[in-house]
mmCIF file of C-alpha atoms in Angstrom:
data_model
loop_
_atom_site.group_PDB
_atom_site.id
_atom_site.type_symbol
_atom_site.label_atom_id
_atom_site.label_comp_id
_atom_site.label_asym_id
_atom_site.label_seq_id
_atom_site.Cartn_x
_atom_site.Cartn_y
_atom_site.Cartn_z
ATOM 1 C CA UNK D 676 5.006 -11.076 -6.825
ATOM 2 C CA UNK D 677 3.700 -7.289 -6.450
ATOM 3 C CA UNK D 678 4.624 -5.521 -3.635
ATOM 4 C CA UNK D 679 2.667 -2.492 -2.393
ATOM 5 C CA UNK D 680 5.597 -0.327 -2.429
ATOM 6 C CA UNK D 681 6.626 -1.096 -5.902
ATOM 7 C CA UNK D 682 2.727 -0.823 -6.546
ATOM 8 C CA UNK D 683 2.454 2.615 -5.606
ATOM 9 C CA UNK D 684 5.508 3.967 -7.143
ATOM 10 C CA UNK D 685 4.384 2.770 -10.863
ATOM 11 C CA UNK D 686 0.773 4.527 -9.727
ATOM 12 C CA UNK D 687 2.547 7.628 -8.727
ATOM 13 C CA UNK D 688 4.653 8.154 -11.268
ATOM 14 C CA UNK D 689 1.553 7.927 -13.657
ATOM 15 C CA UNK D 690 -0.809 10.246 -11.564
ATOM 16 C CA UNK D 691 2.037 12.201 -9.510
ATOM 17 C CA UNK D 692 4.975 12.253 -11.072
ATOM 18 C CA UNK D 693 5.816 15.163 -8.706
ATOM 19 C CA UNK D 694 4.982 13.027 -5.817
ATOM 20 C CA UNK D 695 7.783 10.546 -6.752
ATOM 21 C CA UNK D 696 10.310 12.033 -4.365
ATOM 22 C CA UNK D 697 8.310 11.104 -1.058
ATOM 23 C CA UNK D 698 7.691 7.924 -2.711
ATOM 24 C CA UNK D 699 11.349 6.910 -2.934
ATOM 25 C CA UNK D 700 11.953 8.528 1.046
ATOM 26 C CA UNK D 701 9.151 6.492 1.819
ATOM 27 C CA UNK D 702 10.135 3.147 0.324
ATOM 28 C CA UNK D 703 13.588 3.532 2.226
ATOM 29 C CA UNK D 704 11.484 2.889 5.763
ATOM 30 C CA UNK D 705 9.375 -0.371 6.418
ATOM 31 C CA UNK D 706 5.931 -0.606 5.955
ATOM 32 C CA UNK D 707 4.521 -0.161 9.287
ATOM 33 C CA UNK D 708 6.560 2.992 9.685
ATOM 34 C CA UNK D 709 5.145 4.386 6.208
ATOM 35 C CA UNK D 710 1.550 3.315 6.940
ATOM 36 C CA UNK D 711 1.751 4.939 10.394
ATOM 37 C CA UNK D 712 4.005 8.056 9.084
ATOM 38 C CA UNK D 713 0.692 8.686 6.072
ATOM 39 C CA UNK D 714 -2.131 7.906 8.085
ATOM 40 C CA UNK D 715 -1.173 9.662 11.427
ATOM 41 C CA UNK D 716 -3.920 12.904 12.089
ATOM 42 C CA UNK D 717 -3.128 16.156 13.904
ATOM 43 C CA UNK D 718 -0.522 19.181 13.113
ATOM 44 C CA UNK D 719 2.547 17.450 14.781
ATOM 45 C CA UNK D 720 5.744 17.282 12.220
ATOM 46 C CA UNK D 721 5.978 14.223 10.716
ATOM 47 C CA UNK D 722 9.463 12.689 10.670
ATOM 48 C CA UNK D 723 8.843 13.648 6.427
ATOM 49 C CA UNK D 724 9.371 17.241 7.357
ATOM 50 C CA UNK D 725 6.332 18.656 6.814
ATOM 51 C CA UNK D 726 2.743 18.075 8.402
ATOM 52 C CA UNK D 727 0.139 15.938 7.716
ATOM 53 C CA UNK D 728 -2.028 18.804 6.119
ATOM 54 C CA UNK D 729 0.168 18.924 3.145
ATOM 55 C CA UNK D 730 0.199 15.236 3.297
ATOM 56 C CA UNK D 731 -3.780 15.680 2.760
ATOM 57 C CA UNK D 732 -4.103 16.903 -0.505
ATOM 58 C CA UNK D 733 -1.408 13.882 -1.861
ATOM 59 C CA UNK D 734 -1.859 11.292 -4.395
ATOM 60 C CA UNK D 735 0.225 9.083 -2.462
ATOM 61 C CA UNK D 736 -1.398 7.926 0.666
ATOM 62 C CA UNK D 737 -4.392 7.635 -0.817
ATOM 63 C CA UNK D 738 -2.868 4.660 -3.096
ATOM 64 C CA UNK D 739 -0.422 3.093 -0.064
ATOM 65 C CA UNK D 740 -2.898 3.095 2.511
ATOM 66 C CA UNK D 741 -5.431 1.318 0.085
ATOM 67 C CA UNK D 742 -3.214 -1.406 -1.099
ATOM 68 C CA UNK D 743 -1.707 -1.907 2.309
ATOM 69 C CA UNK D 744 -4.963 -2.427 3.903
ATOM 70 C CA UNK D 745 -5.599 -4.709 1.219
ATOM 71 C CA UNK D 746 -2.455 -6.456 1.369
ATOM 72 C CA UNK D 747 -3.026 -6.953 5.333
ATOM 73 C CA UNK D 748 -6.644 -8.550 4.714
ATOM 74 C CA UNK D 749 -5.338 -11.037 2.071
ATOM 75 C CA UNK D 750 -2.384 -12.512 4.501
ATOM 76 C CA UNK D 751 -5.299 -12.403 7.481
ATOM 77 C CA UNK D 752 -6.987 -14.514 5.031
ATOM 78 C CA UNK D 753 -4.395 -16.795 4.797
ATOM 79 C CA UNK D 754 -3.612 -17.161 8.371
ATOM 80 C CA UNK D 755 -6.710 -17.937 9.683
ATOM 81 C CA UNK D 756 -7.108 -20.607 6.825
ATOM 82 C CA UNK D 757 -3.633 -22.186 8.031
ATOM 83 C CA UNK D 758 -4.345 -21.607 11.520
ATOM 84 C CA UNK D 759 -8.047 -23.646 11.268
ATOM 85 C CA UNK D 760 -5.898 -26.611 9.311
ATOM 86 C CA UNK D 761 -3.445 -27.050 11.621
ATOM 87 C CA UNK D 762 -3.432 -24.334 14.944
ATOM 88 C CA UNK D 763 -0.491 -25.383 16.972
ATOM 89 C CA UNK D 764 2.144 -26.327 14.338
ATOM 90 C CA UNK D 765 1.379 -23.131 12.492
ATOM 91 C CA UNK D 766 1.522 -20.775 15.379
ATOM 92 C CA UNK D 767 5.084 -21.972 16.451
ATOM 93 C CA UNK D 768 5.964 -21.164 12.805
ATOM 94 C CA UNK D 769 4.865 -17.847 12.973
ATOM 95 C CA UNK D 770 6.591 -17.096 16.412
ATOM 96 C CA UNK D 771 9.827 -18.243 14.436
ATOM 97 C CA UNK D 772 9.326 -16.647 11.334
ATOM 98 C CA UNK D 773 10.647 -13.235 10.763
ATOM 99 C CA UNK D 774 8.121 -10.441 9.413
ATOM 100 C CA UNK D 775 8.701 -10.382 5.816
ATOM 101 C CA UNK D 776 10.291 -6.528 4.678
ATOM 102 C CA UNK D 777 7.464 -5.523 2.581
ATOM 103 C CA UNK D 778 3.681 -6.132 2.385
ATOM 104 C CA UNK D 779 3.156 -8.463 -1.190
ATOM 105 C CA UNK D 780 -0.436 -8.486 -2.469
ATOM 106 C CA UNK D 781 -1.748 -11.559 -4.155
ATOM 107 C CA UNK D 782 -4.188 -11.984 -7.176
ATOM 108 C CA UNK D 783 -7.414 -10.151 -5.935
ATOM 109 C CA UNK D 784 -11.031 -11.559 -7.302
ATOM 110 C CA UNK D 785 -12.970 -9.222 -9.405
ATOM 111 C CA UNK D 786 -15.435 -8.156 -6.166
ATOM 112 C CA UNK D 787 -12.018 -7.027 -4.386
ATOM 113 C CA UNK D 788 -10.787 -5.213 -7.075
ATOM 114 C CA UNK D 789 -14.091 -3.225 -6.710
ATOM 115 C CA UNK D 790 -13.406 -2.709 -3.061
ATOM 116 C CA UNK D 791 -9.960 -1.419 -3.773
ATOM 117 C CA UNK D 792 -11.771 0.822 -6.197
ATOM 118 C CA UNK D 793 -14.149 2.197 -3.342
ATOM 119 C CA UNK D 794 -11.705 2.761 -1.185
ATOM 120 C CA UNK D 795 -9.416 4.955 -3.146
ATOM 121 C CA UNK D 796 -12.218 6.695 -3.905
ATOM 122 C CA UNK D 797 -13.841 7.307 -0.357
ATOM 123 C CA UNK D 798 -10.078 8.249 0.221
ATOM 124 C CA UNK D 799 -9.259 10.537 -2.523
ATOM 125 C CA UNK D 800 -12.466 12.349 -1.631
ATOM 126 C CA UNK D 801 -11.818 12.415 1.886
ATOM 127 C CA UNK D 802 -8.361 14.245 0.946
ATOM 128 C CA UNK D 803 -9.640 16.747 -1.353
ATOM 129 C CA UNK D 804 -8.879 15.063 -4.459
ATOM 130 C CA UNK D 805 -11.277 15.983 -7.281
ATOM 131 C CA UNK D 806 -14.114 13.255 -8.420
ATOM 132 C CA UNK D 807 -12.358 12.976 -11.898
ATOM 133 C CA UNK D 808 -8.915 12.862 -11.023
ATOM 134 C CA UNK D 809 -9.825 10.447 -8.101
ATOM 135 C CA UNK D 810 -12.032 7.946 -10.593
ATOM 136 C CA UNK D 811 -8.681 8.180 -13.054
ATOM 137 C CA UNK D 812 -6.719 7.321 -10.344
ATOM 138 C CA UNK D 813 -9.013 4.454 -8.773
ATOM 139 C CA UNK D 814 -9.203 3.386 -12.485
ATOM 140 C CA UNK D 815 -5.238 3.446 -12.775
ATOM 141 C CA UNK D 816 -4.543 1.263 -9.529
ATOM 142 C CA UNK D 817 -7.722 -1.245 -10.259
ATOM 143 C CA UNK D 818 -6.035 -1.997 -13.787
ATOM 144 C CA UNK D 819 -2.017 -2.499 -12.005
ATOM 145 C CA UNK D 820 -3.272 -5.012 -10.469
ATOM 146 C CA UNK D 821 -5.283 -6.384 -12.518
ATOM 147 C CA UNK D 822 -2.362 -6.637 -14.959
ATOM 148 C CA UNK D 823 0.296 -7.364 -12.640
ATOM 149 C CA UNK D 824 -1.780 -10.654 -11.193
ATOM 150 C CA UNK D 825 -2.491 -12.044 -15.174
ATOM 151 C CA UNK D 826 1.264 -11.907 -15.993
ATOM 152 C CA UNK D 827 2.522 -12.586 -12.809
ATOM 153 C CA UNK D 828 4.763 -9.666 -12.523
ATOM 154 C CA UNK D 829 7.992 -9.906 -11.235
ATOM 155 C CA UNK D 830 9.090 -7.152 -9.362
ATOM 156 C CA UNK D 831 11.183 -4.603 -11.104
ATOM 157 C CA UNK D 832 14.773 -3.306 -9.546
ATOM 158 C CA UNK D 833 14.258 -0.381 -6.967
ATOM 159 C CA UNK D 834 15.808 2.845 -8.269
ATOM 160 C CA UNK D 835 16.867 3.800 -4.624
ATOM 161 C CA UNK D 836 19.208 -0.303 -4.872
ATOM 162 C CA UNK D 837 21.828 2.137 -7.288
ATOM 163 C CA UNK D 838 22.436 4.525 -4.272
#
């Protein structure tokens, strides 16, 4: 399994390393609260401590946002396939069953890695990030999980589970 979080640490720390410190705040919240926390607009003060203008310029919700989204369209995927097989059975199951804690992405076919690609870099470039360092990056998160989905990478202990 690959979860997003665990996802964009490895990213960061290869791209960012100086980023790694919001990384590990944000992986201590749920993923709804991050993906609201990095994508919110305006000049208010984000519960982070600083604003969403030096968010802007960041490495890291370029790569979160991305893989979340994609994350979120493989489990739509899913449901609607269950839900067409077998609608009422499955919806009392997912009344019951509890969110899961963090957003897992699943082996993505070559023409979705290529839309991950794209949107890191529409992203990136929407944040100020140069062309190169955006491509390397793009590059960088295209190949994790690529490689993560051939060995079927487990996930690695969580350096904030020590503390």
């Amino acid at each position: 399994m690959v979860y997003v979080r665990d996802l964009v640490r490895e990213v960061v720390a290869e791209h960012a390393a100086h980023e790694l410190p919001l990384v590990d705040s944000l992986r201590r919240r749920d993923d709804d609260e991050v993906v609201r926390t990095l994508s919110r607009r305006g000049q208010r003060r984000e519960p982070l401590g600083f604003g969403y203008a030096e968010v802007a310029a960041l490495v890291t919700p370029v790569v979160w946002l991305v893989l979340d989204q994609a994350a979120r369209r493989a489990v739509d995927t899913a449901t609607e396939s269950m839900l067409t097989r077998g609608r009422s059975g499955v919806r009392r199951l997912l009344r019951r069953a509890p969110a899961p804690p963090e957003r897992e992405l699943v082996a993505l076919d070559p023409a979705e890695l290529a839309l991950v690609r794209t949107h890191i870099l529409e992203r990136a470039a929407e944040r100020g990030i140069e062309r190169r360092e955006a491509e390397a990056l793009a590059d960088g998160v295209v190949a994790k999980l690529a490689t993560a989905a051939e060995t079927g990478q487990e996930r690695p202990p969580t350096p904030d589970a020590a503390s």
